[in-house]
CSV table of C-alpha atoms in Angstrom, one decimal:
chain,number,residue,atom,x,y,z
A,260,MET,CA,-6.1,3.3,-55.0
A,261,ARG,CA,-3.2,5.0,-53.4
A,262,LYS,CA,-0.8,3.1,-51.2
A,263,ARG,CA,1.5,4.1,-48.3
A,264,THR,CA,4.9,4.9,-49.7
A,265,SER,CA,8.2,3.6,-48.5
A,266,THR,CA,8.8,6.8,-46.6
A,267,GLY,CA,5.7,6.0,-44.5
A,268,ASN,CA,7.0,2.5,-43.9
A,269,ILE,CA,10.4,3.8,-42.9
A,270,ALA,CA,8.8,6.3,-40.6
A,271,ILE,CA,7.1,3.5,-38.7
A,272,GLY,CA,10.4,1.7,-38.2
A,273,VAL,CA,12.2,4.8,-37.1
A,274,PHE,CA,9.3,5.6,-34.7
A,275,VAL,CA,9.5,2.1,-33.1
A,276,VAL,CA,13.3,2.6,-32.6
A,277,GLY,CA,12.7,6.0,-31.1
A,278,ALA,CA,9.9,4.8,-28.9
A,279,LEU,CA,12.0,2.0,-27.5
A,280,LEU,CA,14.9,4.3,-26.9
A,281,THR,CA,12.7,6.8,-25.1
A,282,ILE,CA,11.1,4.3,-22.8
A,283,LEU,CA,14.5,2.7,-22.0
A,284,ALA,CA,16.0,6.1,-21.2
A,285,PHE,CA,13.0,7.1,-19.2
A,286,PHE,CA,13.1,4.1,-16.8
A,287,SER,CA,16.8,3.2,-16.7
A,288,ARG,CA,19.1,4.2,-13.9
A,289,SER,CA,22.4,5.1,-15.6
A,290,TRP,CA,22.2,8.7,-16.7
A,291,LEU,CA,25.1,9.5,-14.4
A,292,VAL,CA,27.4,6.8,-13.1
A,293,SER,CA,30.4,6.5,-10.9
A,294,ASP,CA,33.7,4.9,-12.1
A,295,TYR,CA,33.3,1.2,-11.1
A,296,ARG,CA,37.0,1.1,-10.4
A,297,ILE,CA,36.6,3.4,-7.4
A,298,THR,CA,35.6,0.9,-4.7
A,299,GLY,CA,35.1,3.5,-1.9
A,300,ALA,CA,32.8,5.8,-3.9
A,301,ALA,CA,29.6,6.9,-2.0
A,302,PHE,CA,27.7,7.4,-5.3
A,303,ASN,CA,26.9,4.5,-7.7
A,304,ARG,CA,24.5,5.7,-10.4
A,305,LEU,CA,21.2,7.5,-11.0
A,306,GLY,CA,18.4,7.8,-13.5
A,307,LEU,CA,15.5,10.2,-13.9
A,308,TRP,CA,13.6,8.6,-11.1
A,309,HIS,CA,16.0,6.4,-9.1
A,310,HIS,CA,19.3,7.0,-7.2
A,311,CYS,CA,21.7,4.3,-6.3
A,312,PHE,CA,24.3,4.8,-3.5
A,313,ARG,CA,27.0,2.7,-1.9
A,314,SER,CA,27.1,4.8,1.2
A,315,LEU,CA,25.8,8.4,1.0
A,316,ALA,CA,26.1,10.4,4.2
A,317,ASP,CA,22.9,12.3,5.0
A,318,PRO,CA,23.8,16.0,4.2
A,319,ASN,CA,21.3,17.1,6.9
A,320,ASP,CA,22.8,14.9,9.6
A,321,GLU,CA,25.5,17.1,11.3
A,322,TYR,CA,26.7,14.1,13.4
A,323,GLY,CA,27.3,11.9,10.3
A,324,ARG,CA,25.3,8.9,11.8
A,325,ARG,CA,22.9,8.3,8.9
A,326,PHE,CA,23.9,6.8,5.5
A,327,PHE,CA,21.9,5.8,2.5
A,328,ALA,CA,22.8,2.7,0.5
A,329,GLY,CA,21.2,0.8,-2.3
A,330,CYS,CA,18.8,1.9,-5.1
A,331,ARG,CA,15.7,3.9,-4.3
A,332,TRP,CA,12.8,5.7,-6.1
A,333,ILE,CA,13.1,9.4,-5.5
A,334,PHE,CA,9.7,9.5,-3.9
A,335,ASP,CA,10.4,6.5,-1.6
A,336,PRO,CA,8.1,6.9,1.4
A,337,PHE,CA,9.6,4.1,3.5
A,338,THR,CA,13.2,5.2,4.1
A,339,THR,CA,13.7,7.4,7.1
A,340,GLY,CA,15.1,10.8,6.2
A,341,TYR,CA,15.0,10.2,2.4
A,342,ASP,CA,12.2,12.7,1.8
A,343,GLN,CA,14.3,15.3,3.7
A,344,ILE,CA,17.1,15.2,1.2
A,345,ARG,CA,14.9,15.3,-1.9
A,346,GLY,CA,15.9,18.9,-2.5
A,347,TYR,CA,19.5,17.7,-2.7
A,348,LEU,CA,18.8,14.7,-4.8
A,349,VAL,CA,16.5,16.5,-7.2
A,350,PRO,CA,17.8,20.1,-7.7
A,351,THR,CA,16.1,22.5,-10.1
A,352,PHE,CA,18.0,21.4,-13.2
A,353,MET,CA,16.9,17.8,-12.5
A,354,ILE,CA,13.3,18.8,-12.3
A,355,VAL,CA,13.6,20.5,-15.6
A,356,THR,CA,15.2,17.4,-17.1
A,357,GLN,CA,12.4,15.2,-15.8
A,358,PHE,CA,9.7,17.6,-17.0
A,359,PHE,CA,10.9,17.8,-20.6
A,360,TYR,CA,11.7,14.2,-20.9
A,361,THR,CA,8.3,13.2,-19.4
A,362,ILE,CA,6.7,15.4,-22.1
A,363,ALA,CA,8.6,13.5,-24.7
A,364,PHE,CA,7.6,10.2,-23.1
A,365,LEU,CA,3.9,11.1,-23.1
A,366,ALA,CA,4.1,12.3,-26.7
A,367,VAL,CA,5.6,9.0,-27.7
A,368,LEU,CA,2.8,7.1,-25.9
A,369,ALA,CA,0.2,9.2,-27.6
A,370,SER,CA,1.9,8.8,-31.0
A,371,SER,CA,1.9,5.1,-30.6
A,372,VAL,CA,-1.9,5.0,-30.9
A,373,GLY,CA,-1.7,7.1,-34.1
A,374,VAL,CA,1.0,5.0,-35.6
A,375,LEU,CA,-1.0,1.8,-34.9
A,376,ILE,CA,-4.0,3.5,-36.7
A,377,PHE,CA,-1.7,4.6,-39.5
A,378,PHE,CA,-0.3,1.0,-39.9
A,379,LEU,CA,-3.4,-1.1,-39.4
A,380,CYS,CA,-6.5,0.7,-40.7
A,381,CYS,CA,-5.9,4.1,-42.3
A,382,THR,CA,-5.2,4.2,-46.1
A,383,PRO,CA,-4.1,7.2,-48.2
A,384,ASP,CA,-7.5,7.2,-49.9
A,385,GLU,CA,-9.2,8.3,-46.6
A,386,ASP,CA,-9.6,12.0,-45.9
A,387,ARG,CA,-8.1,11.6,-42.4
A,388,PHE,CA,-4.9,10.1,-43.7
A,389,THR,CA,-3.0,13.3,-44.3
A,390,LEU,CA,-4.4,14.8,-41.1
A,391,LEU,CA,-3.1,11.8,-39.2
A,392,THR,CA,0.4,11.8,-40.7
A,393,LYS,CA,0.6,15.6,-40.2
A,394,ALA,CA,-0.4,15.2,-36.5
A,395,LEU,CA,2.1,12.4,-36.0
A,396,GLY,CA,4.9,14.5,-37.7
A,397,PHE,CA,4.4,17.6,-35.5
A,398,THR,CA,3.9,15.6,-32.3
A,399,LEU,CA,7.1,13.6,-32.8
A,400,ILE,CA,9.1,16.7,-33.7
A,401,GLY,CA,7.8,18.3,-30.6
A,402,ALA,CA,8.7,15.2,-28.6
A,403,GLY,CA,12.2,15.2,-30.1
A,404,CYS,CA,12.7,18.9,-29.2
A,405,SER,CA,11.4,18.3,-25.7
A,406,ALA,CA,13.8,15.4,-25.3
A,407,ALA,CA,16.6,17.5,-26.7
A,408,LEU,CA,16.0,20.2,-24.1
A,409,ALA,CA,16.1,17.5,-21.4
A,410,VAL,CA,19.4,16.0,-22.4
A,411,LEU,CA,20.9,19.5,-23.0
A,412,VAL,CA,20.0,20.6,-19.5
A,413,PHE,CA,21.3,17.4,-17.9
A,414,GLY,CA,24.5,17.5,-20.1
A,415,LEU,CA,25.2,21.0,-18.8
A,416,TYR,CA,24.5,20.5,-15.1
A,417,GLY,CA,24.3,16.7,-14.4
A,418,ASN,CA,28.0,16.3,-13.6
A,419,ARG,CA,28.6,19.6,-12.0
A,420,ASP,CA,30.7,20.0,-8.9
A,421,ASN,CA,29.0,20.0,-5.4
A,422,TRP,CA,26.2,17.7,-6.4
A,423,MET,CA,26.8,14.0,-6.5
A,424,PRO,CA,29.8,12.9,-4.4
A,425,GLY,CA,33.0,11.9,-6.3
A,426,HIS,CA,32.4,14.5,-9.0
A,427,ASP,CA,35.9,13.8,-10.6
A,428,ASN,CA,35.1,10.1,-10.9
A,429,ASN,CA,31.6,10.4,-12.3
A,430,PHE,CA,30.6,10.4,-15.9
A,431,PHE,CA,27.5,10.2,-18.1
A,432,GLY,CA,26.2,6.7,-18.5
A,433,TRP,CA,24.7,4.6,-21.2
A,434,SER,CA,21.1,5.8,-20.4
A,435,PHE,CA,22.2,9.4,-21.2
A,436,GLY,CA,23.5,8.1,-24.5
A,437,VAL,CA,20.2,6.3,-25.2
A,438,ALA,CA,18.4,9.6,-24.4
A,439,ILE,CA,20.5,11.4,-27.0
A,440,ALA,CA,19.8,8.7,-29.6
A,441,SER,CA,16.1,9.0,-28.9
A,442,VAL,CA,16.2,12.7,-29.8
A,443,PHE,CA,17.5,11.9,-33.3
A,444,ALA,CA,15.1,9.0,-33.8
A,445,LEU,CA,12.1,11.0,-32.8
A,446,LEU,CA,13.0,14.0,-34.9
A,447,ALA,CA,13.7,11.7,-37.9
A,448,SER,CA,10.4,9.9,-37.6
A,449,GLY,CA,8.5,13.2,-37.3
A,450,ILE,CA,10.2,14.5,-40.5
A,451,LEU,CA,9.4,11.3,-42.3
A,452,PHE,CA,5.8,11.4,-41.4
A,453,LEU,CA,5.6,15.0,-42.6
A,454,THR,CA,7.3,13.9,-45.8
A,455,GLU,CA,4.7,11.2,-46.3
A,456,THR,CA,2.0,13.8,-45.8
A,457,ARG,CA,3.6,16.0,-48.5
A,458,ILE,CA,3.9,13.0,-50.9
A,459,GLN,CA,0.3,12.0,-50.5
A,460,GLU,CA,-0.9,15.5,-50.9
A,461,LYS,CA,0.9,15.8,-54.2
A,462,LYS,CA,-0.5,12.4,-55.3
A,463,GLU,CA,-4.0,13.5,-54.4
A,464,LYS,CA,-3.6,16.8,-56.3
A,465,TYR,CA,-2.3,15.0,-59.3
A,466,ALA,CA,-5.2,12.5,-59.2
A,467,LYS,CA,-7.7,15.3,-59.1
A,468,GLU,CA,-6.0,17.1,-62.0
A,469,SER,CA,-5.9,13.9,-64.0
A,470,GLN,CA,-9.6,13.3,-63.3
A,471,SER,CA,-10.5,16.9,-64.3
A,472,ARG,CA,-8.6,16.5,-67.6
A,473,PHE,CA,-10.3,13.2,-68.3
A,474,GLU,CA,-13.7,14.7,-67.8
A,475,MET,CA,-12.9,17.7,-70.0
A,476,ASP,CA,-11.7,15.3,-72.7
A,477,GLN,CA,-14.9,13.3,-72.5
A,478,GLU,CA,-17.0,16.4,-72.7
A,479,THR,CA,-15.0,17.6,-75.8
A,480,LYS,CA,-15.5,14.2,-77.5
A,481,ALA,CA,-19.2,14.3,-76.8
């Protein structure tokens, strides 16, 4: 009876870390932050789905009478005028970032089911084992690549001039760092699952060859 190798066990642990990092980056609000020492800054911080302002003037209000303060979901339906500045809050590069990181997030959720099956009820002796590990490997590598595209796009354009106010006093926050870490964790777990696939395939091949030699020896003795 073949057993899961240490590579497979490590793959599970790395996946758990990658999944937690991905979920944290997906929902947290500190991809871009303002220097806390600047007390008069209009911008505070933002995540993929939330924006936090201290006092943001409505760019569509030519009279400067409307300001936005506090944290809001980007699709907030209750704040007057917030939907009218959505194009300003979520430019094209932000949509691209959201799209690719959402793909990574969904891939992690799907992989969680596979990892539970891998951990709880699928042994290397089953025919579906290598199929499962191979699917997990490619899915997680795809998730890592998608997350990498998201952080690359945000890194190139997230702190550009003429977007969030106080550009010179803004910097990438801890959520962005977590997203970068999730890329490496997802890629590493995917590679480890594929490595486990390769190891088990070699073990299966060796077992079949050993069985064939044993049967040939028995026939020769007979």
